[in-house]
Amino acid sequence: MGDQTKPIMMVAIDDSNHSYYALEWALDYFFPPFAAPNHTFQLVLIHARPNPPSLLGLSGAGQGSAGSAHVINLVELDTKKRAQKVADRATSICAKREVNDVPVHVMQGDPRNVMTEAVERFHPTILVLGSRGYGAVKRAVLGSVSDYSAHHCSCTVMIVKMPKSKH
């Protein structure tokens, strides 16, 4: 998984323009082409793939029927395909900036929990996340992965907000 002596910069990716912007921002500022291959950090990408039952709103009791098992399997396949597309797009963004051999780790679960688990597992020096720019009310109701990570991860968390002109 690359050079183990370098500190790790972990960038969270999903299928939003906000996360791709955060990745591009990290690459622009911490992985300039003139420094390759002697970058300060080892780049690691993390993607949270949702659990199919949570996407369908199913909990324990409704999961026993053959129909729901079939639907869960279809959703499982779809989330795997989406995760691969996210990983492919992210590695393509990295390759265009001559940052190669970047590992992409896909972990299943709620993105908030996945980020804290990934930090515990990979011990990055810094976690970079995009921000969707929710206001206080939406953030309180829907939750914010970046806000949760800033409060619960045991490393420095950098939240990159996309300029309004890029939305």
C-alpha positions as a Python dict, from the first residue, in 0.01 Angstrom:
ca = {
    (1, 'M'): (0, 0, 0),
    (2, 'G'): (269, 249, -89),
    (3, 'D'): (535, 405, 128),
    (4, 'Q'): (464, 312, 491),
    (5, 'T'): (711, 573, 621),
    (6, 'K'): (509, 869, 500),
    (7, 'P'): (218, 1007, 700),
    (8, 'I'): (-120, 916, 556),
    (9, 'M'): (-368, 1165, 417),
    (10, 'M'): (-709, 1002, 390),
    (11, 'V'): (-967, 1160, 161),
    (12, 'A'): (-1332, 1058, 192),
    (13, 'I'): (-1508, 1013, -141),
    (14, 'D'): (-1867, 958, -242),
    (15, 'D'): (-2063, 1026, -559),
    (16, 'S'): (-2104, 1399, -488),
    (17, 'N'): (-1930, 1687, -660),
    (18, 'H'): (-1841, 1811, -312),
    (19, 'S'): (-1625, 1508, -237),
    (20, 'Y'): (-1456, 1516, -578),
    (21, 'Y'): (-1383, 1884, -524),
    (22, 'A'): (-1225, 1801, -185),
    (23, 'L'): (-1010, 1534, -353),
    (24, 'E'): (-901, 1776, -626),
    (25, 'W'): (-827, 2040, -362),
    (26, 'A'): (-611, 1797, -163),
    (27, 'L'): (-426, 1693, -478),
    (28, 'D'): (-369, 2055, -584),
    (29, 'Y'): (-233, 2165, -248),
    (30, 'F'): (-56, 1855, -116),
    (31, 'F'): (41, 1655, -424),
    (32, 'P'): (184, 1906, -675),
    (33, 'P'): (324, 1750, -995),
    (34, 'F'): (669, 1902, -944),
    (35, 'A'): (707, 1711, -614),
    (36, 'A'): (624, 1366, -758),
    (37, 'P'): (708, 1105, -646),
    (38, 'N'): (839, 1265, -325),
    (39, 'H'): (509, 1386, -189),
    (40, 'T'): (485, 1456, 183),
    (41, 'F'): (188, 1224, 232),
    (42, 'Q'): (75, 882, 124),
    (43, 'L'): (-277, 926, -19),
    (44, 'V'): (-551, 681, 81),
    (45, 'L'): (-912, 710, -34),
    (46, 'I'): (-1209, 588, 168),
    (47, 'H'): (-1566, 534, 50),
    (48, 'A'): (-1865, 442, 266),
    (49, 'R'): (-2103, 201, 94),
    (50, 'P'): (-2447, 197, 258),
    (51, 'N'): (-2604, -120, 398),
    (52, 'P'): (-2889, -232, 166),
    (53, 'P'): (-3143, -281, 448),
    (54, 'S'): (-3085, 75, 568),
    (55, 'L'): (-3142, 206, 215),
    (56, 'L'): (-3470, 21, 199),
    (57, 'G'): (-3581, 118, 547),
    (58, 'L'): (-3592, -244, 658),
    (59, 'S'): (-3516, -358, 1008),
    (60, 'G'): (-3502, -704, 1164),
    (61, 'A'): (-3864, -822, 1120),
    (62, 'G'): (-3911, -742, 750),
    (63, 'Q'): (-3592, -907, 630),
    (64, 'G'): (-3709, -1269, 651),
    (65, 'S'): (-3923, -1298, 336),
    (66, 'A'): (-3789, -1427, 6),
    (67, 'G'): (-3911, -1111, -170),
    (68, 'S'): (-3722, -878, 59),
    (69, 'A'): (-3408, -1096, 35),
    (70, 'H'): (-3422, -1066, -345),
    (71, 'V'): (-3462, -690, -326),
    (72, 'I'): (-3176, -664, -75),
    (73, 'N'): (-2954, -865, -313),
    (74, 'L'): (-3041, -631, -601),
    (75, 'V'): (-2967, -325, -389),
    (76, 'E'): (-2641, -487, -272),
    (77, 'L'): (-2531, -533, -634),
    (78, 'D'): (-2626, -174, -715),
    (79, 'T'): (-2431, -31, -419),
    (80, 'K'): (-2126, -236, -521),
    (81, 'K'): (-2148, -101, -878),
    (82, 'R'): (-2186, 255, -751),
    (83, 'A'): (-1889, 212, -517),
    (84, 'Q'): (-1677, 89, -809),
    (85, 'K'): (-1780, 390, -1019),
    (86, 'V'): (-1687, 626, -734),
    (87, 'A'): (-1350, 450, -693),
    (88, 'D'): (-1283, 457, -1067),
    (89, 'R'): (-1362, 828, -1095),
    (90, 'A'): (-1146, 912, -792),
    (91, 'T'): (-847, 712, -916),
    (92, 'S'): (-888, 875, -1258),
    (93, 'I'): (-876, 1221, -1095),
    (94, 'C'): (-559, 1116, -913),
    (95, 'A'): (-398, 971, -1227),
    (96, 'K'): (-462, 1293, -1421),
    (97, 'R'): (-251, 1467, -1159),
    (98, 'E'): (15, 1197, -1178),
    (99, 'V'): (-68, 1055, -835),
    (100, 'N'): (-78, 682, -898),
    (101, 'D'): (-118, 360, -701),
    (102, 'V'): (-369, 520, -467),
    (103, 'P'): (-553, 259, -261),
    (104, 'V'): (-930, 295, -241),
    (105, 'H'): (-1094, 127, 55),
    (106, 'V'): (-1468, 65, 44),
    (107, 'M'): (-1623, 3, 384),
    (108, 'Q'): (-1990, -77, 436),
    (109, 'G'): (-2198, 120, 683),
    (110, 'D'): (-2316, 464, 785),
    (111, 'P'): (-2061, 717, 652),
    (112, 'R'): (-2016, 874, 996),
    (113, 'N'): (-1922, 540, 1149),
    (114, 'V'): (-1714, 438, 849),
    (115, 'M'): (-1499, 752, 878),
    (116, 'T'): (-1425, 697, 1247),
    (117, 'E'): (-1354, 325, 1188),
    (118, 'A'): (-1127, 404, 891),
    (119, 'V'): (-931, 653, 1101),
    (120, 'E'): (-886, 389, 1372),
    (121, 'R'): (-778, 130, 1114),
    (122, 'F'): (-540, 334, 894),
    (123, 'H'): (-415, 596, 1143),
    (124, 'P'): (-404, 891, 904),
    (125, 'T'): (-244, 1217, 1006),
    (126, 'I'): (-529, 1403, 838),
    (127, 'L'): (-876, 1322, 707),
    (128, 'V'): (-1007, 1541, 425),
    (129, 'L'): (-1382, 1561, 362),
    (130, 'G'): (-1602, 1765, 136),
    (131, 'S'): (-1886, 1968, 279),
    (132, 'R'): (-2230, 1980, 122),
    (133, 'G'): (-2282, 2323, 276),
    (134, 'Y'): (-2598, 2244, 467),
    (135, 'G'): (-2733, 2518, 687),
    (136, 'A'): (-2776, 2468, 1060),
    (137, 'V'): (-3131, 2329, 1036),
    (138, 'K'): (-3057, 2074, 761),
    (139, 'R'): (-2735, 1973, 937),
    (140, 'A'): (-2928, 1919, 1263),
    (141, 'V'): (-3203, 1714, 1095),
    (142, 'L'): (-3001, 1518, 837),
    (143, 'G'): (-2671, 1501, 1019),
    (144, 'S'): (-2336, 1594, 876),
    (145, 'V'): (-2058, 1344, 812),
    (146, 'S'): (-1796, 1618, 821),
    (147, 'D'): (-1929, 1764, 1146),
    (148, 'Y'): (-1949, 1419, 1307),
    (149, 'S'): (-1597, 1334, 1188),
    (150, 'A'): (-1456, 1660, 1320),
    (151, 'H'): (-1591, 1573, 1665),
    (152, 'H'): (-1525, 1198, 1675),
    (153, 'C'): (-1213, 1120, 1468),
    (154, 'S'): (-879, 1097, 1642),
    (155, 'C'): (-686, 1285, 1373),
    (156, 'T'): (-689, 1630, 1219),
    (157, 'V'): (-1001, 1675, 1004),
    (158, 'M'): (-997, 1919, 716),
    (159, 'I'): (-1337, 2012, 576),
    (160, 'V'): (-1319, 2150, 223),
    (161, 'K'): (-1613, 2360, 116),
    (162, 'M'): (-1680, 2401, -255),
    (163, 'P'): (-1704, 2766, -362),
    (164, 'K'): (-2058, 2870, -456),
    (165, 'S'): (-1943, 2942, -812),
    (166, 'K'): (-1861, 2569, -858),
    (167, 'H'): (-2204, 2436, -744),
}
